[in-house]
Short mmCIF file of C-alpha atoms and ligand atoms in Angstrom, two decimals:
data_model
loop_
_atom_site.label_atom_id
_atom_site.label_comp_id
_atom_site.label_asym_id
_atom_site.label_seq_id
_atom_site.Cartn_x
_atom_site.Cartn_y
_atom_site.Cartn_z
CA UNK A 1 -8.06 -17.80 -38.98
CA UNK A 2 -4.15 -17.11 -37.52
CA UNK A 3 -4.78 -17.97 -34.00
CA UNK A 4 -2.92 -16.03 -31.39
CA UNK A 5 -1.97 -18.33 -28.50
CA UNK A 6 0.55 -16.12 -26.92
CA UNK A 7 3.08 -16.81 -23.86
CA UNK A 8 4.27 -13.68 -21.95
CA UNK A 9 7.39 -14.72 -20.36
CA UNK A 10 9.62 -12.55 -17.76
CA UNK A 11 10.92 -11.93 -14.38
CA UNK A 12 8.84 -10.04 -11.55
CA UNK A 13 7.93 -6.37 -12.43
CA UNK A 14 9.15 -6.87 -16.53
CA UNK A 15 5.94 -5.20 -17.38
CA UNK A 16 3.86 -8.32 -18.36
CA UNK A 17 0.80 -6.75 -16.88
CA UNK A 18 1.48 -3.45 -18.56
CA UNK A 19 2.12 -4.35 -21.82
CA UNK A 20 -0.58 -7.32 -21.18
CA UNK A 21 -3.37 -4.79 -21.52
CA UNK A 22 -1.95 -3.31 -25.16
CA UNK A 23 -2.13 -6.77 -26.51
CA UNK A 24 -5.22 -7.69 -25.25
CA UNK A 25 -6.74 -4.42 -26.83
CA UNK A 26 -5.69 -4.92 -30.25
CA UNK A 27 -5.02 -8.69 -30.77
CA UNK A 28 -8.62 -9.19 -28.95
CA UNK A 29 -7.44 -12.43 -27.25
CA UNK A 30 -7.78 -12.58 -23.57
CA UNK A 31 -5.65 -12.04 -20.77
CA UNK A 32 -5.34 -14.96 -18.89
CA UNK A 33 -2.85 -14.13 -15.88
CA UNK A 34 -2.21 -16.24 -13.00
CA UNK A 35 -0.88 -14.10 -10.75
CA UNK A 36 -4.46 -12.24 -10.90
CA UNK A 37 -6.38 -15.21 -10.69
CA UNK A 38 -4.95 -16.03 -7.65
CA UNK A 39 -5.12 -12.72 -6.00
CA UNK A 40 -8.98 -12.83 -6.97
CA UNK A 41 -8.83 -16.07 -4.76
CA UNK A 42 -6.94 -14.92 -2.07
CA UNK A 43 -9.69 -11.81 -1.78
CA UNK A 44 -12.58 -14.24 -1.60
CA UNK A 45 -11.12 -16.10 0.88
CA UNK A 46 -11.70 -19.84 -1.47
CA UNK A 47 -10.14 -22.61 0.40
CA UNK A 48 -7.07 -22.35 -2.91
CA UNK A 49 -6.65 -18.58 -2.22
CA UNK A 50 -6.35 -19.04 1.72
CA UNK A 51 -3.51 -22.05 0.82
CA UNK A 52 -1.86 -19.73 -2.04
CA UNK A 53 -1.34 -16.65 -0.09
CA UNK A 54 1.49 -19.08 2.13
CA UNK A 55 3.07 -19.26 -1.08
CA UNK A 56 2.74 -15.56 -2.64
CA UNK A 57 3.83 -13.87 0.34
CA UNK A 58 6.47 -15.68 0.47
CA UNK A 59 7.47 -15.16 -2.79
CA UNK A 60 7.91 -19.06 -3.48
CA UNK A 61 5.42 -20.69 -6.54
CA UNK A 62 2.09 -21.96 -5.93
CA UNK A 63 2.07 -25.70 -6.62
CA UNK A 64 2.20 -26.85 -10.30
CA UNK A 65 -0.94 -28.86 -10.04
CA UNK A 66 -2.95 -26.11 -8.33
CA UNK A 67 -1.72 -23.35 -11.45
CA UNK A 68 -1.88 -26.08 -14.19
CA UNK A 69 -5.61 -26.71 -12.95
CA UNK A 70 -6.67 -22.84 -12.75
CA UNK A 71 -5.37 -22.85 -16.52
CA UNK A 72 -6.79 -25.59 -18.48
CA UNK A 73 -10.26 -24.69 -16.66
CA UNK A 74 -9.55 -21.10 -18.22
CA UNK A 75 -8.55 -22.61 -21.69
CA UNK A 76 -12.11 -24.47 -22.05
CA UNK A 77 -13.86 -21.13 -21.92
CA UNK A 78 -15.67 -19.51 -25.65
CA UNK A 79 -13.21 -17.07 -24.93
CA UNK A 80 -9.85 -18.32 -26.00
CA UNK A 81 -11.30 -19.69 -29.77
CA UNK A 82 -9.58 -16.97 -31.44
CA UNK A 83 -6.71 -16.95 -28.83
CA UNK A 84 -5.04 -16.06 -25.71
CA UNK A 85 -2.23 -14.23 -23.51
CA UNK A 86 -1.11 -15.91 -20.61
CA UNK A 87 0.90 -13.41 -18.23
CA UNK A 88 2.64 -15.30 -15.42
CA UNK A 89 2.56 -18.96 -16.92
CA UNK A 90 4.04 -21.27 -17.31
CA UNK A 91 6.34 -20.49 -14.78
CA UNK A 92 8.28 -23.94 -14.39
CA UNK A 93 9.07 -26.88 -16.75
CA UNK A 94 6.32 -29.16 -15.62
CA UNK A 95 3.75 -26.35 -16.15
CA UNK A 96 5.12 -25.99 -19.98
CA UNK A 97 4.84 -29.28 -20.73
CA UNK A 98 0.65 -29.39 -19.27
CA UNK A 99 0.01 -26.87 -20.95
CA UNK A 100 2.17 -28.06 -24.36
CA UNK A 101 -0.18 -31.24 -23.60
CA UNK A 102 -3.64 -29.33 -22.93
CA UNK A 103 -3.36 -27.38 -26.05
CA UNK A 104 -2.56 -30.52 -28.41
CA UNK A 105 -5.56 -32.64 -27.22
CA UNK A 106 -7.42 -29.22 -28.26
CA UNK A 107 -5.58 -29.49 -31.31
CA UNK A 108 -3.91 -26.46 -30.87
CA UNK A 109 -0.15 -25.35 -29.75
CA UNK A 110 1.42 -22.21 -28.41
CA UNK A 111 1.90 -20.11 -31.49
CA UNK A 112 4.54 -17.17 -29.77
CA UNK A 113 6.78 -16.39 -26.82
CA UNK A 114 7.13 -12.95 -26.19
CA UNK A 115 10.23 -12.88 -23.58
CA UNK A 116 10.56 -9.05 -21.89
CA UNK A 117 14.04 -8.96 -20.06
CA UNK A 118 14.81 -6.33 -17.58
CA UNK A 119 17.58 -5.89 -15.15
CA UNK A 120 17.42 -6.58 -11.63
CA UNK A 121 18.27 -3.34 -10.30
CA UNK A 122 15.79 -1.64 -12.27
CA UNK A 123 13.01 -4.58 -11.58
CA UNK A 124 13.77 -4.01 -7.88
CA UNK A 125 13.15 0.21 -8.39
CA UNK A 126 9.94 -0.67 -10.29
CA UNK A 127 8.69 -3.61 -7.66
CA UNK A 128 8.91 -1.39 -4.47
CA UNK A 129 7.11 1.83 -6.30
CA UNK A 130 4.05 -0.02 -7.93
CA UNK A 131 0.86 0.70 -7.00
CA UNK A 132 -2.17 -1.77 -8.40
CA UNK A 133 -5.95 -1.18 -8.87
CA UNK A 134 -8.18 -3.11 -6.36
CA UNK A 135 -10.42 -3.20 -9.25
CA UNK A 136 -8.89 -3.81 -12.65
CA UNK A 137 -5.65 -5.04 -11.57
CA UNK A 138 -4.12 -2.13 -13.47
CA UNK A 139 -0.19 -1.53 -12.81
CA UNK A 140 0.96 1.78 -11.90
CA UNK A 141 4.01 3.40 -10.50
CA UNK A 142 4.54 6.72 -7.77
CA UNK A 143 7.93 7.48 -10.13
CA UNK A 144 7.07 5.79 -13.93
CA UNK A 145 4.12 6.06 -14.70
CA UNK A 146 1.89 7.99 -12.14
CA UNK A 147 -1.61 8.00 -12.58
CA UNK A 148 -3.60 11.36 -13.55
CA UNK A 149 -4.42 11.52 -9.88
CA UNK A 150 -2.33 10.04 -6.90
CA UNK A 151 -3.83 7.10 -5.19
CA UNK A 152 -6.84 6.62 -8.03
CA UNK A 153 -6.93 4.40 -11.38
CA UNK A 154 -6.68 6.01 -14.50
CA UNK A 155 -8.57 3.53 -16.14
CA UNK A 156 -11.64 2.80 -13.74
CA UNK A 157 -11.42 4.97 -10.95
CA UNK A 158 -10.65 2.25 -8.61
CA UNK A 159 -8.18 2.69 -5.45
CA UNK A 160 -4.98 1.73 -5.76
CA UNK A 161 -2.83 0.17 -3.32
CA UNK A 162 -0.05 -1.84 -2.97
CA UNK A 163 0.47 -5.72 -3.11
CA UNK A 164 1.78 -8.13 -0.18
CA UNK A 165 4.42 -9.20 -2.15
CA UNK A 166 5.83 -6.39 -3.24
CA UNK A 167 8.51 -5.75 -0.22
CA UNK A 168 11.89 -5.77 -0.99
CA UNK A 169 12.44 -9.59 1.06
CA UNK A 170 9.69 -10.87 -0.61
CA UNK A 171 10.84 -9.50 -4.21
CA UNK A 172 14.28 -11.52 -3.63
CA UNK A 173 12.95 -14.15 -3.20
CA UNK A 174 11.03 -13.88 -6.48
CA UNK A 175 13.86 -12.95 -8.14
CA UNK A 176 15.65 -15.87 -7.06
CA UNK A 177 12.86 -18.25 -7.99
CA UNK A 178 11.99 -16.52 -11.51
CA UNK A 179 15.90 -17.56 -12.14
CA UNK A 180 15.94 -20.96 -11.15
CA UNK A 181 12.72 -22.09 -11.88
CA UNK A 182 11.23 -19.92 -15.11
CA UNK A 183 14.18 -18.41 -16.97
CA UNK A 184 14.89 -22.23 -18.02
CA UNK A 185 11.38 -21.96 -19.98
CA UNK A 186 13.20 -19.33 -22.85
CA UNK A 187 15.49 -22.60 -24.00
CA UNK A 188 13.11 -25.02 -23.55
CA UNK A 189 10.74 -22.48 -25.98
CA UNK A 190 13.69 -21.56 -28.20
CA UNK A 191 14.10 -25.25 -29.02
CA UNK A 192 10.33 -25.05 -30.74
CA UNK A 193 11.95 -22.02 -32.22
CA UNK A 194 9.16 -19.69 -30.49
CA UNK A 195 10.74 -17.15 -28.59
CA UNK A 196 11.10 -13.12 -29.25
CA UNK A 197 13.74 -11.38 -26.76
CA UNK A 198 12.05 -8.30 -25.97
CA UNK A 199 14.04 -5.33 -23.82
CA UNK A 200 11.87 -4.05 -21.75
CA UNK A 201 14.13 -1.32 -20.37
CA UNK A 202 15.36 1.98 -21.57
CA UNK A 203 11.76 2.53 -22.73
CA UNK A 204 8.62 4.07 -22.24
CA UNK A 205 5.63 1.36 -22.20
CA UNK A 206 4.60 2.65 -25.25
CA UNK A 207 7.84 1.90 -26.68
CA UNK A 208 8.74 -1.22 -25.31
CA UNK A 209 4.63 -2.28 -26.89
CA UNK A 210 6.11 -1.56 -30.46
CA UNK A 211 8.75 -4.09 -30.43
CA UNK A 212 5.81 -6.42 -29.51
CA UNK A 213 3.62 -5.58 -32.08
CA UNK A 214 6.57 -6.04 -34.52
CA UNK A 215 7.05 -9.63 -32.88
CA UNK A 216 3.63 -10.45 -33.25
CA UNK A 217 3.07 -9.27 -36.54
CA UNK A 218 -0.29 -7.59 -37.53
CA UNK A 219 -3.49 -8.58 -35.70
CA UNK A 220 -5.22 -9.20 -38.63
CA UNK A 221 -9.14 -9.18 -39.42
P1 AP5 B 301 2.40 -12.49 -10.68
O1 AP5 B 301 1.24 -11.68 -10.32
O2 AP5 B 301 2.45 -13.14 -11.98
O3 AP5 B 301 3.69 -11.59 -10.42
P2 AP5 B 301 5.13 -11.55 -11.12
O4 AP5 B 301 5.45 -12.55 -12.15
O5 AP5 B 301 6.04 -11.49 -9.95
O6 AP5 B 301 5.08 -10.28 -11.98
P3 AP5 B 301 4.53 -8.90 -11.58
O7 AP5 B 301 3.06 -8.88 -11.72
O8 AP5 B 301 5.11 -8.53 -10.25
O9 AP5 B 301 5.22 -7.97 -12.67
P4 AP5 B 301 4.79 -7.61 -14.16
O10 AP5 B 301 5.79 -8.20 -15.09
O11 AP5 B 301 3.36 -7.88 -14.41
O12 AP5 B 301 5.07 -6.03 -14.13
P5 AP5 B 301 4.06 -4.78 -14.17
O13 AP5 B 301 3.49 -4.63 -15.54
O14 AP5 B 301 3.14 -4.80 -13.01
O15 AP5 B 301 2.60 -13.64 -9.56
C1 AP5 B 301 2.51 -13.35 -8.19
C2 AP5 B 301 2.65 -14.63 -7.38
O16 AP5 B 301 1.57 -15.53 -7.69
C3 AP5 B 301 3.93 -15.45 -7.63
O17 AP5 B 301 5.01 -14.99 -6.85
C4 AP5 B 301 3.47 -16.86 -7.23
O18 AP5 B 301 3.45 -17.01 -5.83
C5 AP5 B 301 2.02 -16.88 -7.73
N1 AP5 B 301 1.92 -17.39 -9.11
C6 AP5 B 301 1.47 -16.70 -10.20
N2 AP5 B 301 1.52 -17.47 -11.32
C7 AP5 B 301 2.02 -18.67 -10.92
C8 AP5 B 301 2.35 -19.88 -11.62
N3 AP5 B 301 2.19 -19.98 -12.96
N4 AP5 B 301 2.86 -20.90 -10.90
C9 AP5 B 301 3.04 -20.81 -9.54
N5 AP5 B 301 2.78 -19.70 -8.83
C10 AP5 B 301 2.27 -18.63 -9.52
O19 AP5 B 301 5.13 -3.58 -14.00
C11 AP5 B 301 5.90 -3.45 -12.81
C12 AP5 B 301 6.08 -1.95 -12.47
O20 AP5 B 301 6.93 -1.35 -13.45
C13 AP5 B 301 4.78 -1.15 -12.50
O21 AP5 B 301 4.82 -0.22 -11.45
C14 AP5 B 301 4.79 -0.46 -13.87
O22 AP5 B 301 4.08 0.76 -13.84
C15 AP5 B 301 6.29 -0.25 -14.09
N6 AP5 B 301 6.66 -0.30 -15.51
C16 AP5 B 301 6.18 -1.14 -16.47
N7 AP5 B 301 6.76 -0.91 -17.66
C17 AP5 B 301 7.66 0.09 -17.45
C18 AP5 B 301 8.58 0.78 -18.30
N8 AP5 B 301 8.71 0.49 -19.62
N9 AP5 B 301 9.35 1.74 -17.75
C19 AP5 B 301 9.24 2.07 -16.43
N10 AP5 B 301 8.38 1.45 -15.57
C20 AP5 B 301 7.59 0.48 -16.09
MG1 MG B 302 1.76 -8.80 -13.32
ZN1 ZN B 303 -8.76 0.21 -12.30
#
């Protein structure tokens, strides 16, 4: 059975969580994203989420061993046999080479980087118009991609609002950090010669999802 162990990989507002959702649907792997996880926390007020919302509002990273920990529990789940997308991580060198090490004692590896590079002009336009679900997590924009009705989820009716972290201080910040700290990850995953270059500009989701699927290759049985 291929396995599909898949790494999104890109700066704040890219479109990991858009185009997370396409993959999920038709390579039937799940999405694993950190960012969510920890905005799950932060809502039900865990001792992590009330300590990671310092971080995320300030647009800095959560500690590596808090992230690397949320993962590998998430890897052990029935779940990920056939697969997985992670959306958000790794996010520094340290948490690449957990996660290199969690997968081989499962006798597994990370079989495909998908890396979706935007500009930062255009990431900044698309950070300050999102507008999320409380529910699903589903991304949407007031300009790009409006939902059927203004304030309400296409996909589950849920309310939408808009996240912490998404004001324009904040988004600098994240900028700044996704360039130190996570941009180094597309050498140090070129060097296991893993990495597709995605553009995720100039392109409707829809569009920027077929390049994927012609990364990925087909889905299979
Ligand atoms: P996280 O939730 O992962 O946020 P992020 O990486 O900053 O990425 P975003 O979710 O903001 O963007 P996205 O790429 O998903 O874009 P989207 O699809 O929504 O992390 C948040 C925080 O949690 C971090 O800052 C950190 O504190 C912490 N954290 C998470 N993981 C961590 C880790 N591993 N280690 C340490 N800390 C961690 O799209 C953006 C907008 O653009 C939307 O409005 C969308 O509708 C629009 N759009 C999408 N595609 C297109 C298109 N083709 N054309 C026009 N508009 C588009
Ligand atoms: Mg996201
Ligand atoms: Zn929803």
């Amino acid at each position: 059975m291929t396995q599909f162990n898949l790494i999104l990989l890109g700066p704040p507002g890219a479109g990991k969580g858009t185009q997370a959702s396409r993959i999920v649907e038709e390579y039937g792997v799940p999405h694993i994203s950190t960012g969510d996880m920890l905005r799950a926390a932060v809502k039900n007020q865990t001792e992590m989420g009330i300590e990671a919302k310092k971080f995320m509002d300030a647009g800095a990273l959560v500690p590596d061993s808090v992230v690397i920990g949320i993962v590998k529990e998430r890897l052990q789940e029935p779940d990920t046999a056939k697969g997985f997308l992670l959306d958000g991580f790794p996010r520094t060198i340290p948490q690449a080479e957990a996660l290199d090490e969690a997968l081989a004692a499962l006798d597994r590896g990370v079989t495909k980087v998908i890396a979706l590079l935007v500009e930062e002009d255009e990431l900044i336009l698309r950070l300050s118009g999102r507008r999320i679900c409380r529910a699903c997590q589903a991304p949407f924009h007031v300009e790009f991609n409006k939902p059927a009705k203004e304030g309400v989820c296409d996909v589950c009716g849920g309310e939408l609002y808009q996240r912490d972290d998404d004001n324009e201080t904040t988004v600098r910040n994240r900028l700044e950090v996704y360039r130190t700290q996570t941009e180094p990850l597309i050498s140090y995953y070129d060097a296991q010669g893993l990495v597709s270059r995605v553009s995720g500009t100039g392109n409707t989701p829809d569009g920027v999802y077929t390049q994927i699927r012609e990364a990925l290759g087909p889905a299979g049985e």
